[in-house]
Structures are given as C-alpha cells and as structure tokens.
Short mmCIF file of C-alpha atoms in Angstrom, two decimals:
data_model
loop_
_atom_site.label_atom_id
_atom_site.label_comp_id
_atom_site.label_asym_id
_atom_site.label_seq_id
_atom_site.Cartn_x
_atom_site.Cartn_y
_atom_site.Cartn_z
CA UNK A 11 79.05 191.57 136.02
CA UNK A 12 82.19 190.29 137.59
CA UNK A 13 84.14 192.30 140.58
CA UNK A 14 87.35 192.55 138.36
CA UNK A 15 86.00 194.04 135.58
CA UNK A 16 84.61 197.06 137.90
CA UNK A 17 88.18 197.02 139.59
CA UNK A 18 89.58 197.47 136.20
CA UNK A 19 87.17 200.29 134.29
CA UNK A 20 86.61 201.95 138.03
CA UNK A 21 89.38 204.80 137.01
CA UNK A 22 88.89 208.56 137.14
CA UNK A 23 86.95 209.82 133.78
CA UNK A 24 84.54 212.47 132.68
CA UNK A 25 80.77 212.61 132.99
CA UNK A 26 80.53 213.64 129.10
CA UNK A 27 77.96 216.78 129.49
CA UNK A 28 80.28 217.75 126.88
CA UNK A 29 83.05 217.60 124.24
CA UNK A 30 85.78 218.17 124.84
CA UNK A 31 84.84 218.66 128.55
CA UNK A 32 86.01 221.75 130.66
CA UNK A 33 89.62 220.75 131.64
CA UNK A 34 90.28 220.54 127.48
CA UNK A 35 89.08 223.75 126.42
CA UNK A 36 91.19 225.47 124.74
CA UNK A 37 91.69 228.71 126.10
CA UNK A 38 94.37 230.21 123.73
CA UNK A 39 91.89 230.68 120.73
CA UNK A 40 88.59 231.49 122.97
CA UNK A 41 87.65 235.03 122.23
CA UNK A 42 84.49 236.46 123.50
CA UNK A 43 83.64 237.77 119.86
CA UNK A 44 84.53 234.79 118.51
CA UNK A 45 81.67 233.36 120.87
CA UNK A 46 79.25 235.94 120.22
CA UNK A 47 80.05 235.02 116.22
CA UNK A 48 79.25 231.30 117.21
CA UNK A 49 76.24 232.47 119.03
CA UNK A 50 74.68 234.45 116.34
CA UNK A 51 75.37 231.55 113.67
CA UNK A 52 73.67 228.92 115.96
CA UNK A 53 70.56 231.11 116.77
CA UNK A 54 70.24 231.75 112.84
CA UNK A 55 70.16 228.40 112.18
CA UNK A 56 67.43 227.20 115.13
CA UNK A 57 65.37 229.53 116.02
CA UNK A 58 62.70 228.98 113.45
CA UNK A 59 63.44 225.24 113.38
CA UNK A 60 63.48 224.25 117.12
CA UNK A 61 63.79 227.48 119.44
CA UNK A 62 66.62 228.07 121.83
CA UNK A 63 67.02 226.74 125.45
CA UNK A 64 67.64 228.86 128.49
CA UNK A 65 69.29 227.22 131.55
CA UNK A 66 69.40 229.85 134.93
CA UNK A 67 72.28 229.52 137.20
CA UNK A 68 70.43 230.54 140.96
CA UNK A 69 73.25 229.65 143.07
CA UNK A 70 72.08 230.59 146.73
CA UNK A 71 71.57 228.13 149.46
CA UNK A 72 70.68 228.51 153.22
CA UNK A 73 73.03 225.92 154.04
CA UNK A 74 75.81 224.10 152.75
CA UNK A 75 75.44 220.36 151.43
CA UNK A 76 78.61 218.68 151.79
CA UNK A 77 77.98 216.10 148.83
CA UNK A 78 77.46 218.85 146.55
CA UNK A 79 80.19 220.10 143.22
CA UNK A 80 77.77 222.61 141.98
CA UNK A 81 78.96 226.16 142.09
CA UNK A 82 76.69 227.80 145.21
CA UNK A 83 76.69 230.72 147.82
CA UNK A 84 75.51 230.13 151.26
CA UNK A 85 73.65 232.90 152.39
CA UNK A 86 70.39 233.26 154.81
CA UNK A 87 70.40 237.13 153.37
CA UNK A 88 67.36 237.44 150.99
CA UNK A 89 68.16 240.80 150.09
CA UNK A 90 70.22 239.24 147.99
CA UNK A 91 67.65 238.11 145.52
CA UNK A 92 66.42 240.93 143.74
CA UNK A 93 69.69 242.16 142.47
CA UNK A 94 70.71 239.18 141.15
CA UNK A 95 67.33 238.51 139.60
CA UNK A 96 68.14 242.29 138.10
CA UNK A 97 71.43 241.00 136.70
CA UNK A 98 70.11 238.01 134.92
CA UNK A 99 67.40 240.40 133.16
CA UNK A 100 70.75 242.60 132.13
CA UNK A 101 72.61 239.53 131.04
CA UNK A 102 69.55 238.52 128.69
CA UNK A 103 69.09 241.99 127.62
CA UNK A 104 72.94 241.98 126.13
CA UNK A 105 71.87 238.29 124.14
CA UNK A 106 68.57 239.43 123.22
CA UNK A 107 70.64 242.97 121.22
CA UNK A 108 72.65 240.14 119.56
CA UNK A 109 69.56 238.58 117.89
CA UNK A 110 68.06 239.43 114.28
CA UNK A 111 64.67 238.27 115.50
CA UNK A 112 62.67 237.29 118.18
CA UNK A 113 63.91 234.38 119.95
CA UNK A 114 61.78 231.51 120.51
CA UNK A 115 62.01 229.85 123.71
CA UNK A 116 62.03 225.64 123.55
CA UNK A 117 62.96 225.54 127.22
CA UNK A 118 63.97 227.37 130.59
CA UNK A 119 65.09 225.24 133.15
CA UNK A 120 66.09 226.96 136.64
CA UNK A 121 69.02 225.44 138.36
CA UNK A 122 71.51 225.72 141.37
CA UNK A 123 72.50 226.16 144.21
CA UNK A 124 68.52 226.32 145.26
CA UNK A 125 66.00 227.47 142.73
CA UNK A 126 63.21 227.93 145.73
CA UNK A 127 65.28 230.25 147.52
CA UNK A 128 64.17 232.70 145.52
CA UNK A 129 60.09 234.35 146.38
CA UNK A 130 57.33 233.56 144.24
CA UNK A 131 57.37 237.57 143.08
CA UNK A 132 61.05 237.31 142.21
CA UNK A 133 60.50 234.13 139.97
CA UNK A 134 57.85 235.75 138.67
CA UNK A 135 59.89 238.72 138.01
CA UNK A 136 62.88 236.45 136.14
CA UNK A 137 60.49 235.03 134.06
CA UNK A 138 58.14 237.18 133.22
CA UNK A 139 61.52 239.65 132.28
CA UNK A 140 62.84 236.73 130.27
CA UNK A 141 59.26 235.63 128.23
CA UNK A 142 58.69 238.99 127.49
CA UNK A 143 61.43 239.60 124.97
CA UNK A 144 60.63 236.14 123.28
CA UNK A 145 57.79 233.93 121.38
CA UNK A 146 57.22 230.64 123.24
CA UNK A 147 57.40 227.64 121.46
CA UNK A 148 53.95 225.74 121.08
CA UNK A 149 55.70 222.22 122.69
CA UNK A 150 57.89 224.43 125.24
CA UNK A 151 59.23 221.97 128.57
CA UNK A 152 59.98 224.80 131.24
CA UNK A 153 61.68 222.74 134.03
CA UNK A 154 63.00 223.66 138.25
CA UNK A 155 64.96 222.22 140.89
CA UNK A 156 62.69 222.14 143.93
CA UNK A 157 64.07 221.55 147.75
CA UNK A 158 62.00 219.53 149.07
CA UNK A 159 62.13 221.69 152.56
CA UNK A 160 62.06 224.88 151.18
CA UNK A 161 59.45 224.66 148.03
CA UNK A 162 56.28 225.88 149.36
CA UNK A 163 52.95 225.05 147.59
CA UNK A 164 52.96 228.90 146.13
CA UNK A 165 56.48 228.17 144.34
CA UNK A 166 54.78 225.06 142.57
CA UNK A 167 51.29 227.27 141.68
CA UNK A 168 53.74 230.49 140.44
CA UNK A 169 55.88 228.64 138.53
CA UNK A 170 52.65 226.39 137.08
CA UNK A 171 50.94 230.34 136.14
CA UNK A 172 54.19 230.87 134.45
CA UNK A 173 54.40 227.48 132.03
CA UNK A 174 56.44 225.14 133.96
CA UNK A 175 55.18 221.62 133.80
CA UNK A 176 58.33 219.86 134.87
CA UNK A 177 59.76 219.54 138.42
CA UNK A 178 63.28 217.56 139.52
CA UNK A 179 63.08 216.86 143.75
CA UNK A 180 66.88 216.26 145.13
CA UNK A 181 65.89 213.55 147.78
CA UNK A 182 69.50 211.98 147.55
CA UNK A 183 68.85 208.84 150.45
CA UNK A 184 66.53 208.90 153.42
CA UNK A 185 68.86 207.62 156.14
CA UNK A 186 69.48 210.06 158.76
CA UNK A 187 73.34 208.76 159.03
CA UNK A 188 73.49 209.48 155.30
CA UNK A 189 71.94 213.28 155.41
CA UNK A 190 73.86 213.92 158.69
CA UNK A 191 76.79 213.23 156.80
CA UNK A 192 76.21 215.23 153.52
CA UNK A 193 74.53 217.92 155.36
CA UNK A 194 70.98 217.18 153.59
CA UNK A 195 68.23 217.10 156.49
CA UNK A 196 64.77 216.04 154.95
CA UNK A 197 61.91 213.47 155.89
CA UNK A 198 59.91 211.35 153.47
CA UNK A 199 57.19 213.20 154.68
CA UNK A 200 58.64 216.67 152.95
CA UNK A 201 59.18 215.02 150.01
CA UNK A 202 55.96 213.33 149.66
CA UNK A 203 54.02 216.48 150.32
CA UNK A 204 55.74 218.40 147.90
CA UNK A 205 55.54 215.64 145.27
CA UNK A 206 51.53 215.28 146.43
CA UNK A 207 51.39 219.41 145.64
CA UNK A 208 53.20 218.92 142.48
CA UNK A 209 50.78 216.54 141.57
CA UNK A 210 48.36 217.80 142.79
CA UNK A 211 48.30 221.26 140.83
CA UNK A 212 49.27 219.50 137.16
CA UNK A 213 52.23 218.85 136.62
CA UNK A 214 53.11 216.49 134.09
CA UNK A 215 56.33 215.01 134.65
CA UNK A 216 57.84 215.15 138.62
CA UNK A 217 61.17 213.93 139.22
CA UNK A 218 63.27 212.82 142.36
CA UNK A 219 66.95 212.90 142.59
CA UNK A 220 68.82 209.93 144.20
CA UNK A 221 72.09 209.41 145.03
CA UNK A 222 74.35 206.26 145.50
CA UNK A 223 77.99 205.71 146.68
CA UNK A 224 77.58 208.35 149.57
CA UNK A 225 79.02 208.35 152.73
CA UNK A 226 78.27 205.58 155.24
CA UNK A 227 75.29 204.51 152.47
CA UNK A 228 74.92 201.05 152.81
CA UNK A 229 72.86 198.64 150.62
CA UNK A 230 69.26 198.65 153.19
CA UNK A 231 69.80 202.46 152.27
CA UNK A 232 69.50 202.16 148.71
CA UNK A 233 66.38 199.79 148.91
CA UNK A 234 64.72 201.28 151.80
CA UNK A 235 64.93 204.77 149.57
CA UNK A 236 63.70 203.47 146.56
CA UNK A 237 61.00 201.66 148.52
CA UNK A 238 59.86 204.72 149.57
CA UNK A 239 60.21 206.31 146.45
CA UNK A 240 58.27 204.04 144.19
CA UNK A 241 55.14 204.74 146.65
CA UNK A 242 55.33 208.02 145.42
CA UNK A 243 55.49 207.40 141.84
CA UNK A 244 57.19 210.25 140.21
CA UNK A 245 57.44 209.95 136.30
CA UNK A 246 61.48 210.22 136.42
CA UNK A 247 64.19 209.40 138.28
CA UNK A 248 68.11 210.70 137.72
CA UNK A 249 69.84 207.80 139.72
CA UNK A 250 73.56 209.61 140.27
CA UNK A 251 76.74 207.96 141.10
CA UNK A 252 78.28 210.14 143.50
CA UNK A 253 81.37 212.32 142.54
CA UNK A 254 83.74 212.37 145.09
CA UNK A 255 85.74 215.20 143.96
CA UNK A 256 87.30 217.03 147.30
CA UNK A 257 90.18 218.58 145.57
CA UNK A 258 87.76 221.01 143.61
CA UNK A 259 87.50 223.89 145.49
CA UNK A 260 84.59 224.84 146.40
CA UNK A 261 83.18 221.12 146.39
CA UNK A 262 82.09 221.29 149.77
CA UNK A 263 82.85 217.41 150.44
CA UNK A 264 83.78 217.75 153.97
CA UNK A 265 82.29 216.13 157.56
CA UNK A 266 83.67 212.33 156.11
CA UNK A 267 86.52 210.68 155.30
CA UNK A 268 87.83 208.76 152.25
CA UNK A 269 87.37 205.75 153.80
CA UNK A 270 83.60 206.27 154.46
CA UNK A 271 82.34 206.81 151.07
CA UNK A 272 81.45 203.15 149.18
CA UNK A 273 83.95 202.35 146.30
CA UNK A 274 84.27 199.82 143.64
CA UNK A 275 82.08 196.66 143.61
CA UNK A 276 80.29 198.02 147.08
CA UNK A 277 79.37 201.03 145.18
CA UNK A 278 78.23 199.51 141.85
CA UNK A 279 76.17 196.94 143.86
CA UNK A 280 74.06 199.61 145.27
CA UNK A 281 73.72 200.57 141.67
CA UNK A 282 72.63 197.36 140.53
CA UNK A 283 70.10 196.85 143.24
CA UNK A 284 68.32 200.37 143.30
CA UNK A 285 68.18 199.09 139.12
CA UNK A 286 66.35 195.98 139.97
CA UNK A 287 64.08 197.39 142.17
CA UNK A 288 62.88 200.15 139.50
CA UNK A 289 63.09 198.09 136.62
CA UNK A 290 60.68 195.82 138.77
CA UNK A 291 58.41 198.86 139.24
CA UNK A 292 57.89 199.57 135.55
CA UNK A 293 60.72 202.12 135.33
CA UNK A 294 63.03 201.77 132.08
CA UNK A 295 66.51 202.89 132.11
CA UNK A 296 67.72 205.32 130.00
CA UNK A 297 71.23 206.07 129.14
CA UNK A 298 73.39 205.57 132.00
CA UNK A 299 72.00 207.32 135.36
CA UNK A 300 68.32 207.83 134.11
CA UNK A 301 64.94 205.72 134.82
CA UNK A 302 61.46 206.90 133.84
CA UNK A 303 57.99 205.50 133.20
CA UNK A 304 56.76 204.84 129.61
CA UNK A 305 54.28 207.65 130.17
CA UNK A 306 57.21 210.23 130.64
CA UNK A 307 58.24 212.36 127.78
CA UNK A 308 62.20 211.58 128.56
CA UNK A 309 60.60 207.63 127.56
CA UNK A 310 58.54 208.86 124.63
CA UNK A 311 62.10 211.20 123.19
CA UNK A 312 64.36 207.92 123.29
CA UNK A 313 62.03 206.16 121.46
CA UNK A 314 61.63 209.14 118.69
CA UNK A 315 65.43 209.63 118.82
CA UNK A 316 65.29 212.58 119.88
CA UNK A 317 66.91 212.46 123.73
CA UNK A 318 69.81 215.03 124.22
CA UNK A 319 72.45 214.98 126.95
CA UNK A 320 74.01 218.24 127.95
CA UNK A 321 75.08 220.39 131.30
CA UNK A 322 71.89 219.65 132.28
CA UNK A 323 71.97 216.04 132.44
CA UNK A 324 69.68 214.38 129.73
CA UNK A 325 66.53 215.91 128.50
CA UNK A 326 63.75 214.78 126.33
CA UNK A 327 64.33 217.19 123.49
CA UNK A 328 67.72 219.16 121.47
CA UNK A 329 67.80 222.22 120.59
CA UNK A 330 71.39 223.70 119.40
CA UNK A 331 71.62 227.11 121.04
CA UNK A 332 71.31 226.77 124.68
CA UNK A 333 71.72 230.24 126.84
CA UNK A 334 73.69 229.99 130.32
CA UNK A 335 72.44 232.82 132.47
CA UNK A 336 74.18 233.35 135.66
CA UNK A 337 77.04 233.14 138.08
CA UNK A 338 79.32 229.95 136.17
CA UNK A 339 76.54 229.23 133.73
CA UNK A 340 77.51 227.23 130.74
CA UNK A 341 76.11 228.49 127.00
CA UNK A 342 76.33 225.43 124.28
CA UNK A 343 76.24 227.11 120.69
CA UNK A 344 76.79 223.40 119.47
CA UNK A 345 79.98 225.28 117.84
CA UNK A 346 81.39 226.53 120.82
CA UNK A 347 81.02 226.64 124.73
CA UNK A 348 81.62 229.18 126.82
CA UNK A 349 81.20 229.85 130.51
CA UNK A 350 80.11 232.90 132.51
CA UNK A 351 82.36 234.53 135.33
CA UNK A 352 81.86 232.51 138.59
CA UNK A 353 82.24 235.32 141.04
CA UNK A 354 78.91 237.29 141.70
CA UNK A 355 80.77 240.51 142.33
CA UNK A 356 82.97 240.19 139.06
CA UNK A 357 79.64 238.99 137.05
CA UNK A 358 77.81 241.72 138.40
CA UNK A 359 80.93 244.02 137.27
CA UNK A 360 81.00 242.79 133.73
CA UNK A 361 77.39 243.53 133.37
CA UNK A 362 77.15 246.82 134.90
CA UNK A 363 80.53 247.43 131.56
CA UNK A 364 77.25 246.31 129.11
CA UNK A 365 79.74 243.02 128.40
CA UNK A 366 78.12 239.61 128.31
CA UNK A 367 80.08 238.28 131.39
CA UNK A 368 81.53 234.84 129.34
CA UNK A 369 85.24 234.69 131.01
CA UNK A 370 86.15 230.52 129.58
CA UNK A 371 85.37 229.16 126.49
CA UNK A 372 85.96 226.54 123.74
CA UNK A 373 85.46 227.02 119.88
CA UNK A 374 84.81 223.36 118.35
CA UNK A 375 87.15 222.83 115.15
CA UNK A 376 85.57 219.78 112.67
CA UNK A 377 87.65 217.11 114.72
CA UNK A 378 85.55 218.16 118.46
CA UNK A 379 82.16 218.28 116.18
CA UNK A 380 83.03 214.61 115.35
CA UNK A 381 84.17 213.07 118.60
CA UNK A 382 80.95 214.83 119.82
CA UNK A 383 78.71 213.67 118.15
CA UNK A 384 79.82 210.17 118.31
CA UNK A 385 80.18 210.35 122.06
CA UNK A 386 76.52 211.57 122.21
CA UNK A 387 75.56 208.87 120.50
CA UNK A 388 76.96 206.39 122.63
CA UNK A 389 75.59 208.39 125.87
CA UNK A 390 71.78 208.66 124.52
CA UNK A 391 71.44 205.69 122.31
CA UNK A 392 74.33 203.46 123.39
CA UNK A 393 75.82 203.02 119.89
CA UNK A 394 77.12 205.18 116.94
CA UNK A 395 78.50 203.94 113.09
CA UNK A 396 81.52 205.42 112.14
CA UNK A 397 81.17 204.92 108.48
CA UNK A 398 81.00 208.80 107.26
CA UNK A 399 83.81 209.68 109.67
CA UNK A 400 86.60 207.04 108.98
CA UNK A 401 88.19 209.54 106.43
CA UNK A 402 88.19 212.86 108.60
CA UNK A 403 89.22 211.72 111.98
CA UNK A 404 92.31 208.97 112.91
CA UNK A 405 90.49 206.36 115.27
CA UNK A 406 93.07 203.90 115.69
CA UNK A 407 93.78 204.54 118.75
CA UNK A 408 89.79 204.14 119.80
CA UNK A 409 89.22 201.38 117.58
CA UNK A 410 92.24 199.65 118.99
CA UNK A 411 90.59 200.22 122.70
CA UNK A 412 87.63 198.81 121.13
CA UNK A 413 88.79 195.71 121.30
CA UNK A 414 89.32 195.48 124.89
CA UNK A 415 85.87 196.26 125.31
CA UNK A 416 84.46 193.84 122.82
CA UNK A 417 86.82 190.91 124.39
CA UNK A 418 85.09 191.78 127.89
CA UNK A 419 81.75 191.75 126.35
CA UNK A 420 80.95 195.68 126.90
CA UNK A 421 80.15 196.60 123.50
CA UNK A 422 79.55 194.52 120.16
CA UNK A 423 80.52 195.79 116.62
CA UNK A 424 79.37 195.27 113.45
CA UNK A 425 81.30 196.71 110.77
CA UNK A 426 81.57 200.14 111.64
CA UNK A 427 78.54 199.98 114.24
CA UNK A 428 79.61 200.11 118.04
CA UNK A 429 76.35 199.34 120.19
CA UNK A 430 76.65 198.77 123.87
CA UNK A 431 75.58 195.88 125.54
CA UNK A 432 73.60 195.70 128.94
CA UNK A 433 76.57 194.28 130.46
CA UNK A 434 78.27 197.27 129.21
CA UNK A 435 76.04 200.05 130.48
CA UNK A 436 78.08 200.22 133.54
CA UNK A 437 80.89 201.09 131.57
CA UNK A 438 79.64 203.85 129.16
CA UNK A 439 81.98 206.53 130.31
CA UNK A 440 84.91 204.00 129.82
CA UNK A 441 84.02 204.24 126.15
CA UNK A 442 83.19 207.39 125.62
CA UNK A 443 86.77 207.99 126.96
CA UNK A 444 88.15 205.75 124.02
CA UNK A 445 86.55 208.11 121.71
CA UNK A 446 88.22 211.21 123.44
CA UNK A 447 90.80 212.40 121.64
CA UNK A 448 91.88 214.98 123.61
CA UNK A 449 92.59 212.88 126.66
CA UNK A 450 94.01 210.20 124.69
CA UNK A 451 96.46 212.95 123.85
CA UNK A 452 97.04 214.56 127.23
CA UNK A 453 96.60 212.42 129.57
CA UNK A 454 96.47 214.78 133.06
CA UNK A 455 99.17 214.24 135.64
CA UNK A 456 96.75 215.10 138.61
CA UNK A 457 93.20 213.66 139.44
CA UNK A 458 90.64 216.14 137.14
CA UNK A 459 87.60 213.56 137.34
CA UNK A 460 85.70 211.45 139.52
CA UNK A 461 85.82 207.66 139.27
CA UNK A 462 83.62 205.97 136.79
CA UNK A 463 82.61 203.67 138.63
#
C-alpha cells in the first residue's frame, strides 16, 4: 500500500451501519405509523423463521470519555437506574401490544454509555421484564459491553444466570498518555481480571475493544497493546479506526488538539501493524475493523455466509427485525429505520403518553433495498454481482467510479462481480460510497463523517 493512495481515499465518508445512513433519511415521508406498519410486516415475516433482535440503549457513565460519539449521560446518581430500567419495560410493553404472537428472541445485546453501571438486581430486572413476554430462540447470542473498571465478577455471573454468553471489553490502548488524553483510566491488570472472570465462569466468546488513530498514540502503543492483548486471548477483537468527529455535539472529543490525533499514512500504519501482529497470532480478519479466532462464532458465520453488519457493528448472525430500546436507540425493520427520542426526559414523556417514543426515521423505497444490500455485501463478504439489479437501479455513475478503483488495484471485476482485493480492504468504505446513491446525489456542504482513513 502506497502513501498516495491513502492521501487520496483518506476523505470524510460513512461507516455503513446502514443505508442510506442517518444524515439521508428522509424525514418528509417518516411517519410513526408508517413505522409501526413496517414493524409489524417485518416481525410477520421472521419471527418463526429467525426471531427478532433486541439492542438496549443504557446510556449512563460515571465519567466522561473524551474519544467517545456514542450518545451518554454522565451521572454518579444511581437513583437513576431503576426508572429508566422501568421505562425500557414500558417501551417493550408498547412493541410487544403490536405483535400477533409471541416474539422470539434471536438476540439482546446491552449497549452504551456503560452497561455495568447498572446493579446486578436491575439487569436482572430488564431482562427478566424483557424474556418474560417472549420464547427464546434455541441458538439465542445474548451479548454486553463490560467496563473493564466497573464490571464486577457478580455482573459477569448475573448476566451468565440470565443467558448471556458473549462479552465485548472497551480496552481502547494501554498507554497512560493515551487514556489521560481520552479520559479512559484502566490497567492491564483490570482488564485481565475481568477477562480471567469472564473466562472463568463460561463464557464462550470474550471480546476486547481497541482503538487506533487516537491522540498522541504512537506506533510502540499499538504493538505494546496488542502484545498485551494476545496474552489474554480473547476470541474477538473489533480493531476501530478512531472517529474524530468534534463538531457533533455531544461527541465529547475535547482535552486534545487537531494536531495531536494521527492522520493519514501515520494512522493507517498503526492499522497495518496491530494487523500483522494478530494475523501472526492466529486471528483472521473479518470485514474491515474485525479479527477473531477460527473457534469464534463471528469466524464460523463468515464462513456459512451468514455475518450481518448493523448499528451494532458486525455480528455472527441476521435477523430482519431488530428492536432499539432506549434513549437514541436505533430499530432496523430491514424496511425502514427509525430512531428513538434522545432526551431522557422527552423519552420518558412519550412513554408515560403510551406512544412508542420513535422521533427520526427512514422508510426504504425498492432503490435503498438495493443499494443496501449491495453495500452489505461488500462490507461482510467484500464483493457483490450486480446481475439481477442492472435493470432496476442506474449504476453508471458507480460503475464509472469502479474503474478508478480497479486501475488502483482495490477491487477486481468480473462481469458483473465486484470482489475486493486485500490491497483494497483499506478502502472498503471508499466503495461502498460509490454505491451510495444518495450521496452521489447530495453531496453535503459541511463535514457529516469522519475520515475513512
């Protein structure tokens, strides 16, 4: 990989969680009963087939971590937790009056802000509220984000009890220049203990969150974390380039400047050597910020095809209704999208009117199912054939980009087949933005997306 060709693909461009992402959403022809319609059709056709996923918006921290987009409260007031927890049970409530049937749950993941902020006996509460209007399916994945200073050993057992089998650590980088910077104070001895507990009490697949392109990270960073993180051997590993995104409010990014945050070739080179270390360790790479071991099921799903990407990052099965429930939680009917209110008072207002608290939203017309699905394809399997779509959608313009890419080496095609090379996997996003018609269309006039690169 050459240091022009990241100075000329490292441009400001969605992550691709989804399509069309959140800044193209049309908002004129969103309805909330026109989401609820969506919602009901999607359920109908998955429950029996696959079940439904559940993803839980717990957006309380202690304190504030500076290299952090996420939608959060900072707050050392517990008494905040079992209202909240009492609101989520509403929220579900007003889905579960929607459905014709039981629902069948596929998978819960619990996300934030900080998951372990909450007790034991008001996790146990959410769930035990949740699984208790539902069937659970027989090859159910229940998932949490863990902090690795604030998970105790009776978080891991609880959630264990309650079916969880998955856990995701955010380490981010083990320098103490790096945390003092992003606000993230934690020793390799917290993590390790919590990933010894973890393994300790069964679970099946652990996972540590690292970070590169963060301020003042330089490259003995990268290799002294993953050093230390191979000796622990968890199953998976999301590798994240970090968004630098200060002009979202909210975002947090403070403490730095500009200038101390890696960019371009420095940045991808930390990239490229956290990589080779893994890949040297018997970790496989998977899609574009992913590693796990063979043993792992997110391994196992991209070999059976069956490797999803969503809000959540990528996971090792699909399903095609997935619940947001929460403060700015995101619902996927694979038809539509639609995101909850991201004010806890408002959210907590909409509920207490018996009104599912969805405020945003975007209704997929045949076009967005297309572009969609192709730009999944790319992002899970790193090619997609265009044969069946030729007719129905005008790809000139992306075919046209196409070439660019195949003159550079990033992709080959084969009659209608666009596969990805490994040279190219640095530049999936790039592509993926060929295929987006939307932006193609309207291009912004202001800085919506972090740098690819």
């Amino acid at each position: 990989m050459t240091i022009s060709l990241i100075q000329k693909y490292n441009v400001p461009g969605p992550r691709y969680t989804s399509y069309p992402t959140v800044p193209y959403w049309d908002q004129e022809t969103f309805k909330r009963n026109l989401w609820i319609d969506s919602f009901k059709k999607a359920f109908r056709e998955s429950n029996a087939n696959e079940g439904i996923s559940i993803y839980i918006h717990l957006p309380f921290c202690e304190s504030l971590c500076t290299f952090c987009g996420c939608h959060k409260r900072i707050t050392k007031r517990h008494e905040v937790e079992q209202p909240y927890i009492q609101a989520l049970l509403k929220e579900w409530e007003l889905y579960c009056n929607e459905f014709d049937e039981t629902p069948i749950i596929k998978e819960i993941h619990l996300g934030g802000g900080t998951p372990t902020f909450f007790s034991t006996e008001h996790l146990t509460m959410l769930i035990n509220g949740i699984t208790s209007k539902a069937k659970i399916a027989d090859n159910h994945e229940f998932s949490f984000e863990g902090h690795p200073n604030n998970t105790t050993k009776g978080h891991l057992q609880t959630l264990y009890n309650l079916g969880f089998r998955r856990v995701s650590f955010g380490v981010q980088d083990y320098n103490p220049e790096v945390q003092k910077a992003i606000h993230r104070i934690q020793s390799f001895h917290d993590v390790a203990r919590v990933t010894v507990w973890a393994k300790e009490i069964g679970y099946t697949s652990i996972s540590h969150d690292i970070i590169y392109g963060l301020p003042f990270q330089k490259l003995e960073h990268i290799i002294d974390t993953i050093e230390k993180t191979k000796s622990l051997s968890p199953d998976r590993l999301a590798f994240y380039s970090y968004a630098h995104v200060p002009w979202i409010k909210g975002s947090g990014q403070r403490g730095f400047k500009d200038s101390d945050v890696p960019k371009d070739d420095e940045k991808r080179l930390l990239y490229e050597k956290g990589k080779e270390l893994l890949l040297k360790n018997d970790y496989v790479e998977i899609g574009m910020d992913h590693f796990s071991l063979k043993s792992d099921s997110l391994y196992k799903s991209l070999n059976n095809g069956n490797i999803h990407r969503n809000f959540m990052g990528y996971t090792s099965s699909k399903t095609m209704l997935m619940v947001g429930l929460g403060v700015s939680s995101i619902s996927d009917s694979w038809y539509a999208f639609a995101q909850n209110e991201k004010d806890i008072e408002k959210y907590y207002e909409l509920l207490d009117q018996n009104t599912i608290p969805v405020v945003k939203g975007h209704i997929l017309n045949e076009e967005d199912l297309i572009i969609r699905k192709h730009i999944l394809n790319l992002m899970c399997s790193l090619s997609t054939d265009l044969t069946e779509d030729l007719e129905k959608v005008d790809f000139s313009t992306t075919l046209s980009e196409m070439k660019e890419f195949e003159s550079d080496k990033l992709i080959e095609v084969k009659g209608n087949t666009i596969k990805i090379t490994r040279k190219g996997r640095a530049f999936v996003r790039n592509i993926c933005m060929a295929f987006d018609l939307r932006l193609q269309a309207n291009k912004p006039d202001r800085q919506l997306f972090s740098m690819t690169i």
